[in-house]
Structures are given as structure tokens and as C-alpha cells.
XYZ file of C-alpha atoms in Angstrom:
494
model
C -30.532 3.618 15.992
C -29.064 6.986 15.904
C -31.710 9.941 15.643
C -30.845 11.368 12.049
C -29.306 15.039 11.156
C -31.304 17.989 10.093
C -29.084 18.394 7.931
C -29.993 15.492 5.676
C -33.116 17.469 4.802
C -32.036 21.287 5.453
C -28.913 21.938 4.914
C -27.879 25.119 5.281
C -29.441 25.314 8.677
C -27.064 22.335 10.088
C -25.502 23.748 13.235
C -22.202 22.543 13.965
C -22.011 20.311 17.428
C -19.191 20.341 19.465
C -17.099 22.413 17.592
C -13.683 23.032 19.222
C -11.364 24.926 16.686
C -8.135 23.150 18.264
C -9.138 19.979 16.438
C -11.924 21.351 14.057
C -9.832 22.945 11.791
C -10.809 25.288 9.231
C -13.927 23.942 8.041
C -14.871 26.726 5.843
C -18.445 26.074 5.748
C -19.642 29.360 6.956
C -18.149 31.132 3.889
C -19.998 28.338 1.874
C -23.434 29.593 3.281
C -22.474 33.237 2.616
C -21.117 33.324 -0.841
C -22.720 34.138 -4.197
C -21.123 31.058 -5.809
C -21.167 27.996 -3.001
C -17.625 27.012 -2.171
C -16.917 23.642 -3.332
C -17.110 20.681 -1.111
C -15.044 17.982 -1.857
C -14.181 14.836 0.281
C -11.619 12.442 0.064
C -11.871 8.577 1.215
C -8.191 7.675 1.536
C -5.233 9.072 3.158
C -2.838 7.203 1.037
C -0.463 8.598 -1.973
C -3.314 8.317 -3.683
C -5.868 10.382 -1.423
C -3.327 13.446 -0.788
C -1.838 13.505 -4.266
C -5.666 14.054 -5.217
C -6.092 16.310 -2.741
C -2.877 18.510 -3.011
C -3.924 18.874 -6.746
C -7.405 20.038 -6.281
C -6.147 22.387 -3.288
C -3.314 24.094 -5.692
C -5.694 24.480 -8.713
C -8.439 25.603 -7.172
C -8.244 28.807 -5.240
C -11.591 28.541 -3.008
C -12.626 24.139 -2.964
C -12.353 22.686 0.495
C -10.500 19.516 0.689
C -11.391 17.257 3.793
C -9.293 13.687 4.164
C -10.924 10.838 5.842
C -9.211 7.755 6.937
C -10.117 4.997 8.797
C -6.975 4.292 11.222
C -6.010 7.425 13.493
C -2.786 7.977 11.779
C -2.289 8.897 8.002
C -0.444 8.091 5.009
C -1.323 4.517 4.188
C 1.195 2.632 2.109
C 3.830 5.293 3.008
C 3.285 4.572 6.367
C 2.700 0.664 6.344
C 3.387 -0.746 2.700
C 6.742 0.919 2.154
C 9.967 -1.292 3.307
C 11.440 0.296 6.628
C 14.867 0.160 4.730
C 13.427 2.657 1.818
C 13.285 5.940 3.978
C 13.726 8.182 1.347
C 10.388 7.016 -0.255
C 8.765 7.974 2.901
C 10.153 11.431 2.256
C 6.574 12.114 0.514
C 4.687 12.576 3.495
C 6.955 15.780 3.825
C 4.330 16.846 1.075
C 1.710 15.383 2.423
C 2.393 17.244 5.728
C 1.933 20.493 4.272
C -1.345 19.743 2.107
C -2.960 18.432 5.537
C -1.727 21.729 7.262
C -3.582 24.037 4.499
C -6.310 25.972 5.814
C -8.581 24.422 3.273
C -7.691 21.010 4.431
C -9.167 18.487 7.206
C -7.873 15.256 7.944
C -10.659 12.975 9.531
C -8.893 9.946 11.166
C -10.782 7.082 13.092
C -13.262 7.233 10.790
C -14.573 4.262 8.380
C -16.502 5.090 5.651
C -18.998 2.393 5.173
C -19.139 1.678 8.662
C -19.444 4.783 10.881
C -20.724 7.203 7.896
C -22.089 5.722 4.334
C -20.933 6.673 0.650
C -24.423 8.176 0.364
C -24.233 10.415 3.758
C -21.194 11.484 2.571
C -23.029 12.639 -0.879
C -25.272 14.632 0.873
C -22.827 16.651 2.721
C -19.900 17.135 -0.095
C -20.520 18.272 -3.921
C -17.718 15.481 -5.098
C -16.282 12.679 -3.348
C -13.177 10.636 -4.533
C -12.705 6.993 -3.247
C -9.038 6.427 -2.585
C -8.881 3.891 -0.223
C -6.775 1.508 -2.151
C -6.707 -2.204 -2.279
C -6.727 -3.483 1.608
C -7.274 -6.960 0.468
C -5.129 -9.639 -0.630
C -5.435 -12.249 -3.179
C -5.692 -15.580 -2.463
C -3.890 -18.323 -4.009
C -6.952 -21.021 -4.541
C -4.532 -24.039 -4.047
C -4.735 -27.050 -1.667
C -2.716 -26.137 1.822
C -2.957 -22.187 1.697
C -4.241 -22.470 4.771
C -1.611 -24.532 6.467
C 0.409 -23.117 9.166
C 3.925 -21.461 7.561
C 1.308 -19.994 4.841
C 1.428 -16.233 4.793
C 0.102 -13.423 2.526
C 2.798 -10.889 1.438
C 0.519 -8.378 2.556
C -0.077 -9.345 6.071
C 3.867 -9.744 6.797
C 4.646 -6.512 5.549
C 1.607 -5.193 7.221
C 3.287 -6.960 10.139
C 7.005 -5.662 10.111
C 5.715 -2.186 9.166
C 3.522 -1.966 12.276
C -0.359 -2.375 11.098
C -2.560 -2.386 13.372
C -4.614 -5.437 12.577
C -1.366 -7.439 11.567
C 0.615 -6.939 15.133
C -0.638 -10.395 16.340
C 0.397 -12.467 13.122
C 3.776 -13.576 14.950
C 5.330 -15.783 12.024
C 7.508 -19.015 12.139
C 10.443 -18.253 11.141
C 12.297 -21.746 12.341
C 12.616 -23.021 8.954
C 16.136 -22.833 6.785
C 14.325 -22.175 3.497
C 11.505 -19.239 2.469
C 9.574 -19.401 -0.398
C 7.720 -16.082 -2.049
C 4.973 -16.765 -4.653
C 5.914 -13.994 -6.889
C 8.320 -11.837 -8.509
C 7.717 -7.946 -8.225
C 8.931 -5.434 -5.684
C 6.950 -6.892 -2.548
C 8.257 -10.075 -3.089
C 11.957 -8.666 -3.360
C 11.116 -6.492 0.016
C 10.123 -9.118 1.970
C 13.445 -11.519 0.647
C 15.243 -8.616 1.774
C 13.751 -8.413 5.154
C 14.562 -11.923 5.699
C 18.108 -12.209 4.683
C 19.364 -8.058 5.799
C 21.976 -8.482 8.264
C 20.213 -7.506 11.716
C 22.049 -4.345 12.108
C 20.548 -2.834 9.376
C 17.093 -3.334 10.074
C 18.029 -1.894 13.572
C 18.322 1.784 11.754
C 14.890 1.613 10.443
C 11.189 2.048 11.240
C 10.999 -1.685 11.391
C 8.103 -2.088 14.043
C 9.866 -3.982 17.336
C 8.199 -7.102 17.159
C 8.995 -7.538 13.683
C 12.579 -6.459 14.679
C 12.735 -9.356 17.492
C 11.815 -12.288 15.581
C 13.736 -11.125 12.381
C 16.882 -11.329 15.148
C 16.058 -15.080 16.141
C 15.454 -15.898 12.962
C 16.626 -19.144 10.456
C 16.449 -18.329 7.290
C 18.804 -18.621 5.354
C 17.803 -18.914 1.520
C 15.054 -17.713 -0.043
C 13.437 -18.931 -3.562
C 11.064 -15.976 -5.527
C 9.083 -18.196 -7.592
C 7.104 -17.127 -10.873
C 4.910 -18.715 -13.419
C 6.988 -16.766 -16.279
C 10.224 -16.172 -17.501
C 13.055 -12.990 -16.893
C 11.602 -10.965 -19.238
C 8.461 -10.678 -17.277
C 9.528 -10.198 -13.969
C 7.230 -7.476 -12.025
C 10.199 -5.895 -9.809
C 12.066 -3.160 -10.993
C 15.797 -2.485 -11.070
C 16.424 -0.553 -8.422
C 15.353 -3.244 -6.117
C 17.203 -6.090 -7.681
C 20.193 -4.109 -7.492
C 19.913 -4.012 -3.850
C 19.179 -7.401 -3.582
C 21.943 -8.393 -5.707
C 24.008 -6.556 -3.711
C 22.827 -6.923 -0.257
C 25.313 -7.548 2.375
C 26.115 -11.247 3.301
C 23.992 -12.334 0.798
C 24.717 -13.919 -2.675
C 22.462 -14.488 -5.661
C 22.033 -17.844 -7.353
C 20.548 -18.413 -10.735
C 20.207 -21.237 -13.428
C 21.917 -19.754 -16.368
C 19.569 -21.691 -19.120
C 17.231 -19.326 -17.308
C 18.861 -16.161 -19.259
C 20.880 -17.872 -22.273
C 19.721 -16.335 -25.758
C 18.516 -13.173 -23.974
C 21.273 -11.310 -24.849
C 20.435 -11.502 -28.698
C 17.105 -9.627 -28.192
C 17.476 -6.837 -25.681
C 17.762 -4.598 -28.346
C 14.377 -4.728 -29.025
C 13.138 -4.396 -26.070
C 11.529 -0.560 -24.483
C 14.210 1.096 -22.326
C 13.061 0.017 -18.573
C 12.748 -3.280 -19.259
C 16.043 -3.691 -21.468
C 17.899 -2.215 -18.641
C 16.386 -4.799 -16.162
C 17.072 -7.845 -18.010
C 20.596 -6.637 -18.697
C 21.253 -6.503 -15.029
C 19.752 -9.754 -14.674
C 22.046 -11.275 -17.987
C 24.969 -9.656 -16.550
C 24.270 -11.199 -12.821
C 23.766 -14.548 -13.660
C 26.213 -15.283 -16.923
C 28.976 -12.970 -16.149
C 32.116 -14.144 -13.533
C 31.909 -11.628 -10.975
C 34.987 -9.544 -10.477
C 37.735 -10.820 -7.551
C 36.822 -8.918 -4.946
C 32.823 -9.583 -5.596
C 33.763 -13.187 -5.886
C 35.257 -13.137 -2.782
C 32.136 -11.093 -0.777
C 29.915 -14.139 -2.194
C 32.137 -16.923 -1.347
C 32.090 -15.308 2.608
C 27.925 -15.016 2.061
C 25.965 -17.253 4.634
C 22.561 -16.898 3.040
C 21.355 -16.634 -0.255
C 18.458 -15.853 -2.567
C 17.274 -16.982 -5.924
C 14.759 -16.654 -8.793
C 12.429 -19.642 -10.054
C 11.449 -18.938 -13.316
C 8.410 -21.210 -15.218
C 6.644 -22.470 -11.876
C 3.115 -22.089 -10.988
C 2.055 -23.492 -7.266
C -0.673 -26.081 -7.533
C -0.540 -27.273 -3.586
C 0.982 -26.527 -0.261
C 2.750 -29.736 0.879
C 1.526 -30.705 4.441
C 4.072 -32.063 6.789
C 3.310 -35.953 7.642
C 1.763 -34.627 10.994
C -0.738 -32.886 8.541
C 0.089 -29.956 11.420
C 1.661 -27.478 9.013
C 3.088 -26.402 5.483
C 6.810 -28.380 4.483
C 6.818 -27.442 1.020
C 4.999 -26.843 -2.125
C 4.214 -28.023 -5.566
C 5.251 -26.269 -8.304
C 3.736 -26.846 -12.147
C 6.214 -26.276 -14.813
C 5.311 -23.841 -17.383
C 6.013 -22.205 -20.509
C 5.146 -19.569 -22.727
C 2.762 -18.746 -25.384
C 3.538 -15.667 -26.689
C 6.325 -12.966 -25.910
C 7.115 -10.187 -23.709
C 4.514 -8.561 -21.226
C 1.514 -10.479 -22.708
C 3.095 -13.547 -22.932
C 0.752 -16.224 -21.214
C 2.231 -19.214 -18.890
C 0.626 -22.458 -19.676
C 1.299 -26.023 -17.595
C 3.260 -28.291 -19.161
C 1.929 -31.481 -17.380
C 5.071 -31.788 -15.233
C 5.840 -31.108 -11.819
C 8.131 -30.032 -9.175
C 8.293 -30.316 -5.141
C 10.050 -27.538 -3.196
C 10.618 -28.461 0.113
C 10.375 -25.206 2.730
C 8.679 -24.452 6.128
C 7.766 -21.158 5.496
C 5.406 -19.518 2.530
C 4.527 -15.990 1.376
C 2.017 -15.800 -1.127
C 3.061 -12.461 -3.096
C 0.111 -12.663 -6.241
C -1.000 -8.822 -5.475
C -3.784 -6.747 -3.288
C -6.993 -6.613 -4.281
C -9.861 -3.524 -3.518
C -12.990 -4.623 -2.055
C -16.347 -2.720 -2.408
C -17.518 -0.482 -0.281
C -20.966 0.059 -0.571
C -23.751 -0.766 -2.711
C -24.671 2.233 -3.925
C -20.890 2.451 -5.951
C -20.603 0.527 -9.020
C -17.785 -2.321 -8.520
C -15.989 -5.169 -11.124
C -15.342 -7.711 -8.683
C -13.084 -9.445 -11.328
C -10.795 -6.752 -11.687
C -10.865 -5.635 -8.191
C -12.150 -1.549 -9.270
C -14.055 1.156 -9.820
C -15.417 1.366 -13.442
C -14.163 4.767 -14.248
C -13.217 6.806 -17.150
C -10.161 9.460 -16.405
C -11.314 8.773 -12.211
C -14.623 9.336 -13.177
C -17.200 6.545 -11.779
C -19.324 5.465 -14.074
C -23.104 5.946 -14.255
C -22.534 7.694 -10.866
C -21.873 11.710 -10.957
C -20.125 13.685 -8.507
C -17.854 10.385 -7.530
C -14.736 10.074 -8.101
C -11.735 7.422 -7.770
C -8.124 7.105 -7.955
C -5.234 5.307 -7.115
C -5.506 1.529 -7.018
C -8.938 1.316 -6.699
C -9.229 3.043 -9.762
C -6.789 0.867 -12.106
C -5.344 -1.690 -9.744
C -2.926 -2.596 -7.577
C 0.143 -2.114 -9.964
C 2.957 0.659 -10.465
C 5.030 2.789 -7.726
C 4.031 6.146 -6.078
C 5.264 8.211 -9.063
C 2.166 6.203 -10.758
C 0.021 7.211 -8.223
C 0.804 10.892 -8.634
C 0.319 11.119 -11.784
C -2.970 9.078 -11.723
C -4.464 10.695 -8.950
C -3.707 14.051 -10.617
C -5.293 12.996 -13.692
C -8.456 12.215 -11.113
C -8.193 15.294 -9.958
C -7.988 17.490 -12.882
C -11.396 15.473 -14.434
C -13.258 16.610 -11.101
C -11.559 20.417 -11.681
C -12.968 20.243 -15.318
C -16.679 19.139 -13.852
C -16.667 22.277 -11.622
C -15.367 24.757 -14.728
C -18.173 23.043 -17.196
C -21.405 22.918 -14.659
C -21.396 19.339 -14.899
C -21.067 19.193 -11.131
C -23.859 21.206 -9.796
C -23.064 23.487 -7.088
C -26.130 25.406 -7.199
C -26.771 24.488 -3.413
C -23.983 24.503 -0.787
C -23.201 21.610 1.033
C -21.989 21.447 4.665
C -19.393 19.269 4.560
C -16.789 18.118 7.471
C -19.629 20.226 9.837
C -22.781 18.007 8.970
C -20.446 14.969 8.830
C -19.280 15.805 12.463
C -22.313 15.817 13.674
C -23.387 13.015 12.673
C -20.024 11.154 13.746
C -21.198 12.526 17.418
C -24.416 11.091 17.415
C -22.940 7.784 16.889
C -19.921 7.786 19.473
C -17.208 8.239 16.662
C -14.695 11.247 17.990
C -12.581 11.855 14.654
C -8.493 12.230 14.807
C -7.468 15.661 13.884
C -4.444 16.555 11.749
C -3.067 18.071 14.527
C -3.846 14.913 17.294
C -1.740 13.064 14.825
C 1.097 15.145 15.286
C 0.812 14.272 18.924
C 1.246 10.315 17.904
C 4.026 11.404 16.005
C 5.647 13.956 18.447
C 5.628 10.458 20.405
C 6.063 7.843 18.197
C 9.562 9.953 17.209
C 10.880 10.406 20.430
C 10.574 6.798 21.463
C 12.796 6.096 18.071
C 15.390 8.178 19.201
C 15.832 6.386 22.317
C 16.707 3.467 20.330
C 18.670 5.009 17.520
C 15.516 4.766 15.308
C 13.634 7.289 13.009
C 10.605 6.397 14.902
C 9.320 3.572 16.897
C 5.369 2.793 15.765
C 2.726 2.608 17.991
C 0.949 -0.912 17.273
C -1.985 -0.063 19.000
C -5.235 1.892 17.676
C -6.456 2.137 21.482
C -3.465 3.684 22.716
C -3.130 6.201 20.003
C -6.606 7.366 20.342
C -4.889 7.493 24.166
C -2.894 9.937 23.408
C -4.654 11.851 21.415
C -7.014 12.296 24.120
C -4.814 13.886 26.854
């Protein structure tokens, strides 16, 4: 076991260990030790949009807190980097922002560093006077049916993990080889992986789309693609600035049952201003004649992609080998009730949908990470009130640990910045004591050391980058992602 810190007992009187200014950047923790009033200490667990929203908002409202970042993978930015479709680049125009909160002088990014594993929630405590979890949901629901587990069965998360160039998903090498996809699921990672199926290859070739992704996509079969979901059109989860692209995605046409959308007309009126402009779009897609020359662009279409309204799976079909998935079974549903809470109950009948290939797209979930921070398993969070955790001062969440895995990156802002200015309002009010300074990214250093774990500076990331961007342009790409942790922490080592 690793000899412990002196600064778990004393400390004020921590030395720091190994400090090299090129990559231990501006800890501030001498000024700390000097000060009348103790500088606050405040760590981050998350370099998502979550983490640095958080961050940038305690950094610009507070003139004196130090902000550091940790993050468990040697590069930053989490969903931006690897949840984000490599076809949305101007979403990915965030870490712009995220750039310059890194860079501020009150600012460390700690990369190659998992909390829970190389440094505990309750080390952390003892070095910082507030922590905020923000490490999002890195799990992925599962569907609890018969066959999940088949061969062709794939979580939404892992694929996109996969195309976008995660680490841990650069092995998952999916069968493509069937004519037909299904996606479990109706909201915008459902619609982003249907899109990265069916987008004609020279599009994808423009993008951040990691290489192996970008290889099979070009030997791929597919040619339709069924989003499947237990409720009607007026609770779809995607919004409309995805189903426009999809409707209008080259090569590609979009086939729908009209019954699906008859009567639907008569009520949009009623409904709030988001949704009523989505189901409009949808109305006007599936019941209106499209003009000539759009009839014309779908008559040329070789693939295609359609919505499933009122299904529910109850099994993966096995083929008669028993080897691998060839379809799935589908409950019919309806409704009980209306609009967002409207609840999908089976109506005893069934449906087989024959496919080879299966992405279960039912959400990411947030596992605990430690014992010591209250959890609801059920709902996947943090019990919190305004990013406060409950029964547990001085910790803090946000982002979809805090309220779930739902909304865009405009949500996040706004939530994390709501997390942010409750842990702003502790420091002004006393109810977060800083009557003793804390050491922070020095103590936490140290103690890294000890145990073999060299952190990834904001500035060795810009190294990864420097790379990671010049290999892109090579190739006519923005960048071209390095798949590997190892050879990252390669680099970075130079």
C-alpha cells in the first residue's frame, strides 16, 4: 500500500513533489497559505460540458477561487469530444470556450486521472473546500429482454463511442452485413446513429469520424433503417433540427405510415411551441405530396429510413443457428393518457421485425462512484437540491449526474451554472467553511506520485492535439483521433 501524505493530517505544511511549472500550472496554493482569507479550493470531477461550464462560471464570478479539472482519459471534453456526431462540427465549436477556461491561470486540468480509482471522493475532500461531481452518465441502459446479448446486439452508446473514437470502444468492430438496422428508440442518438449508417460515404470522409469507424461504414450494407418507439409522434425524444437533416439527407428517403399522423393536425394548436413545430414537420413529411423536384430526389434514393411508432421490444430473435440476432419482437402498444406523460401500455399483440443488426438507444445511465456520496440507483443520480448533494456539504453535482441523461448542451449550461452559482452563494453565506486552507491540485499531486499516476496537463493535451490535427489534414480531415490511451500518454511524454 502506498505510504500516506502528511498532508492528510497537516496541511499547510504539504510540500509539493515533483513540481515542474511546464505541466504544473498555476496551482495557486502558496497564496492560499499566505492570505488573510484562504483562497478557495474547488475541484471539479468531469471534463465534460458539464464540468467546464461549472467551472468557467465559478472562475468568472469569483475573482480569487481556484478551479482544478480532473478527468479520467488524457484528453478533455467528454461528450464534445466522443458523444457529439462527427457530422455536427459546429457543436464542437464549445470547446473553443472550454479552451480558454482551461488556459486561465486559476485553472488546472488533471487528465489520466480516475477519481475513485487512483484518488477517492474523500481524499479529494481533504484537499479542496468544494468538489462538484460532473462526470456524467458513462453507462448504458440495458434493455432486460431475451437475446440482448446475441451477436448484431449493440448499445447506442458503445457505437457512437465507437465511430467517435473512445478509447474503450475501438475494438467493438460491428457487423454491418445485414440490409436492415433497427434502433430501439426515438431521440437524437438514435437519429445520429441512422444518419451514420445511411450518409453517403463522402460525407463522413470530411469529418472527425474516427478511421475505423470510417472503413467499415465504407463496406457497409445497410440500406434501411427502422427507429422504433413504444409511443406515438407526439412523444418523440429527437428534436427538429435533427429530423430535418434526416429528412433531408442525401440519397436517402423517409417512409412513414400515415394513420401514424392522421388527426394530428386538429390539435397542434394546443400544443407548447417546440413541440408544435416538431410534429408539424413530421405532419407535413408524411401526409403532404412532396414537391416535383423532391419527388424526384426520393424516387433516385437507394436507402431509406423510417419511424415505428407503438412498439415495445420484448425479445431479440435468434437466427436458427442460435449463433446471432435476425430480428426482434415488437409488442404493440397504446396510450393512456396524452402528450409527454402519456404512458405506453401492451396491447397483447405482437409483431416480428426481421433485421441482422440492433442498437439499443433507451438512454445512459450514471453509476456511483463511491460510497461515501449519496446515490438513487433508480434514477441513475445524485440527490441534490439546485447541485447541492444532499446530507453531504461542500459536494456538489451537475450535469447528468445531477438530473439525468436528458436535454442538449444548452441544458447543460444552464444547469451547471445554476450548480455553480449555489456553491458561489455557500462561499458568500459561510455555509462552506473556509476557515482553514486547503492544498489542493499540490497535496493531490503528491499523492498521485506515490501511487505511479503521472497526471496529463492542459498543456500535454495540446501536444495530442497539435498531433491529432495535423494527421487530419493529411487526409482532408479536421482531425484524425488517436484511439489509443497508451500512445497519447506517448506523446505526451516526449
Amino acid at each position: 500500500m502506498a505510504p500516506r501524505c502528511s498532508w492528510m493530517w497537516r496541511l499547510p505544511r504539504c510540500p509539493l513533489l515533483g513540481r515542474n511549472l511546464s505541466t504544473t500550472r498555476r496551482l495557486g496554493a502558496g497564496r492560499s497559505l499566505s492570505s488573510k482569507s484562504p483562497t478557495p479550493q474547488i475541484c471539479v470531477v468531469g471534463s465534460g460540458p458539464a464540468g467546464f461550464y461549472t467551472a468557467q462560471h465559478l472562475l468568472k464570478h469569483h475573482s480569487e477561487a481556484i478551479v482544478d479539472i480532473y478527468e479520467k482519459l488524457p484528453v478533455p471534453f467528454g461528450l464534445v469530444r466522443f458523444g457529439v456526431a462527427p457530422d455536427h462540427p459546429e457543436v464542437k465549436n464549445v470547446i473553443n470556450t472550454f479552451t480558454q477556461t482551461a488556459r486561465s491561470e486559476r485553472c488546472n486540468f488533471l487528465g489520466n486521472v480516475t477519481v475513485g480509482r487512483d484518488v477517492t471522493v474523500e481524499e479529494l475532500q481533504r484537499a479542496y473546500h468544494a468538489i462538484v461531481l460532473s462526470y456524467g452518465a458513462e453507462d448504458k441502459k440495458e434493455l432486460g429482454i431475451p437475446g440482448e446479448k446475441l451477436p448484431g446486439v449493440y448499445s447506442a452508446r458503445d457505437f457512437v463511442g465507437w465511430y467517435n473514437g473512445l478509447p474503450d470502444n475501438r475494438y467493438l468492430s460491428p457487423d454491418l452485413s445485414s440490409e436492415t438496422a433497427v434502433i430501439l428508440g426515438q431521440g437524437n442518438v438514435a437519429l445520429d446513429i441512422a444518419r451514420m449508417l445511411l450518409s453517403p460515404l463522402e460525407l463522413l470522409e470530411k469529418t472527425d469520424v474516427a478511421q475505423p469507424a470510417l472503413e467499415a461504414l465504407s463496406q457497409s450494407r445497410v440500406k434501411k433503417v427502422w427507429l422504433v418507439g413504444r409511443r406515438g409522434p407526439l412523444q418523440v425524444a429527437f428534436t427538429i433540427k435533427e429530423l430535418r437533416e434526416m429528412i433531408n439527407l442525401p440519397g436517402t428517403r423517409p417512409i412513414y405510415d400515415p394513420s401514424d399522423f392522421q388527426g394530428l393536425g386538429d390539435i397542434l394548436k394546443d400544443l407548447p411551441r417546440p413541440r408544435k413545430r416538431l410534429t408539424e414537420l413530421l405532419v407535413k413529411s408524411a401526409l403532404e405530396e412532396p414537391g416535383e423536384k423532391e419527388a424526384v430526389r426520393r424516387a433516385q434514393c437507394t436507402r431509406e429510413w423510417g419511424l415505428r411508432f407503438f412498439r415495445s421490444p420484448i425479445a431479440v430473435l435468434p437466427s436458427e443457428d442460435g449463433k446471432r440476432a435476425s430480428g426482434v419482437r415488437l409488442s404493440v402498444t397504446r396510450l393512456e393518457g396524452s402528450g409527454e406523460s402519456a404512458v405506453s401500455v401492451p396491447t397483447g399483440e405482437t409483431e416480428d421485425m426481421p433485421c441482422g443488426l440492433i442498437f439499443s438507444s433507451i438512454g445512459y445511465r450514471s453509476v456511483p462512484i463511491s460510497p461515501g456520496v449519496p446515490f438513487l440507483p433508480r434514477q441513475g443520480i445524485i440527490p441534490n437540491s439546485m447541485g447541492r448533494v444532499l446530507g453531504a456539504p461542500g459536494l456538489y453535482c451537475s450535469g447528468w449526474v445531477k438530473r439525468g441523461p436528458t436535454g442538449v448542451i444548452t441544458t447543460t449550461m444552464t444547469d451547471s451554472f445554476d450548480t455553480a452559482q449555489s456553491l458561489l452563494e455557500d462561499l458568500k453565506s459561510g455555509a462552506l467553511n473556509l476557515s482553514n486552507s486547503r492544498p489542493g491540485a499540490s497535496a493531490i499531486r503528491e499523492l498521485l506520485l506515490l501511487r505511479g499516476v503521472d497526471p496529463v496537463s492542459f498543456s500535454d493535451w495540446e501536444k495530442i492535439d497539435a498531433v491529432e490535427t495535423a494527421q487530419g489534414l493529411k487526409v482532408g480531415k479536421p482531425r484524425e483521433k488517436i484511439l489509443n490511451t497508451e500512445e497519447m500518454l506517448q506523446l505526451v511524454s516526449r
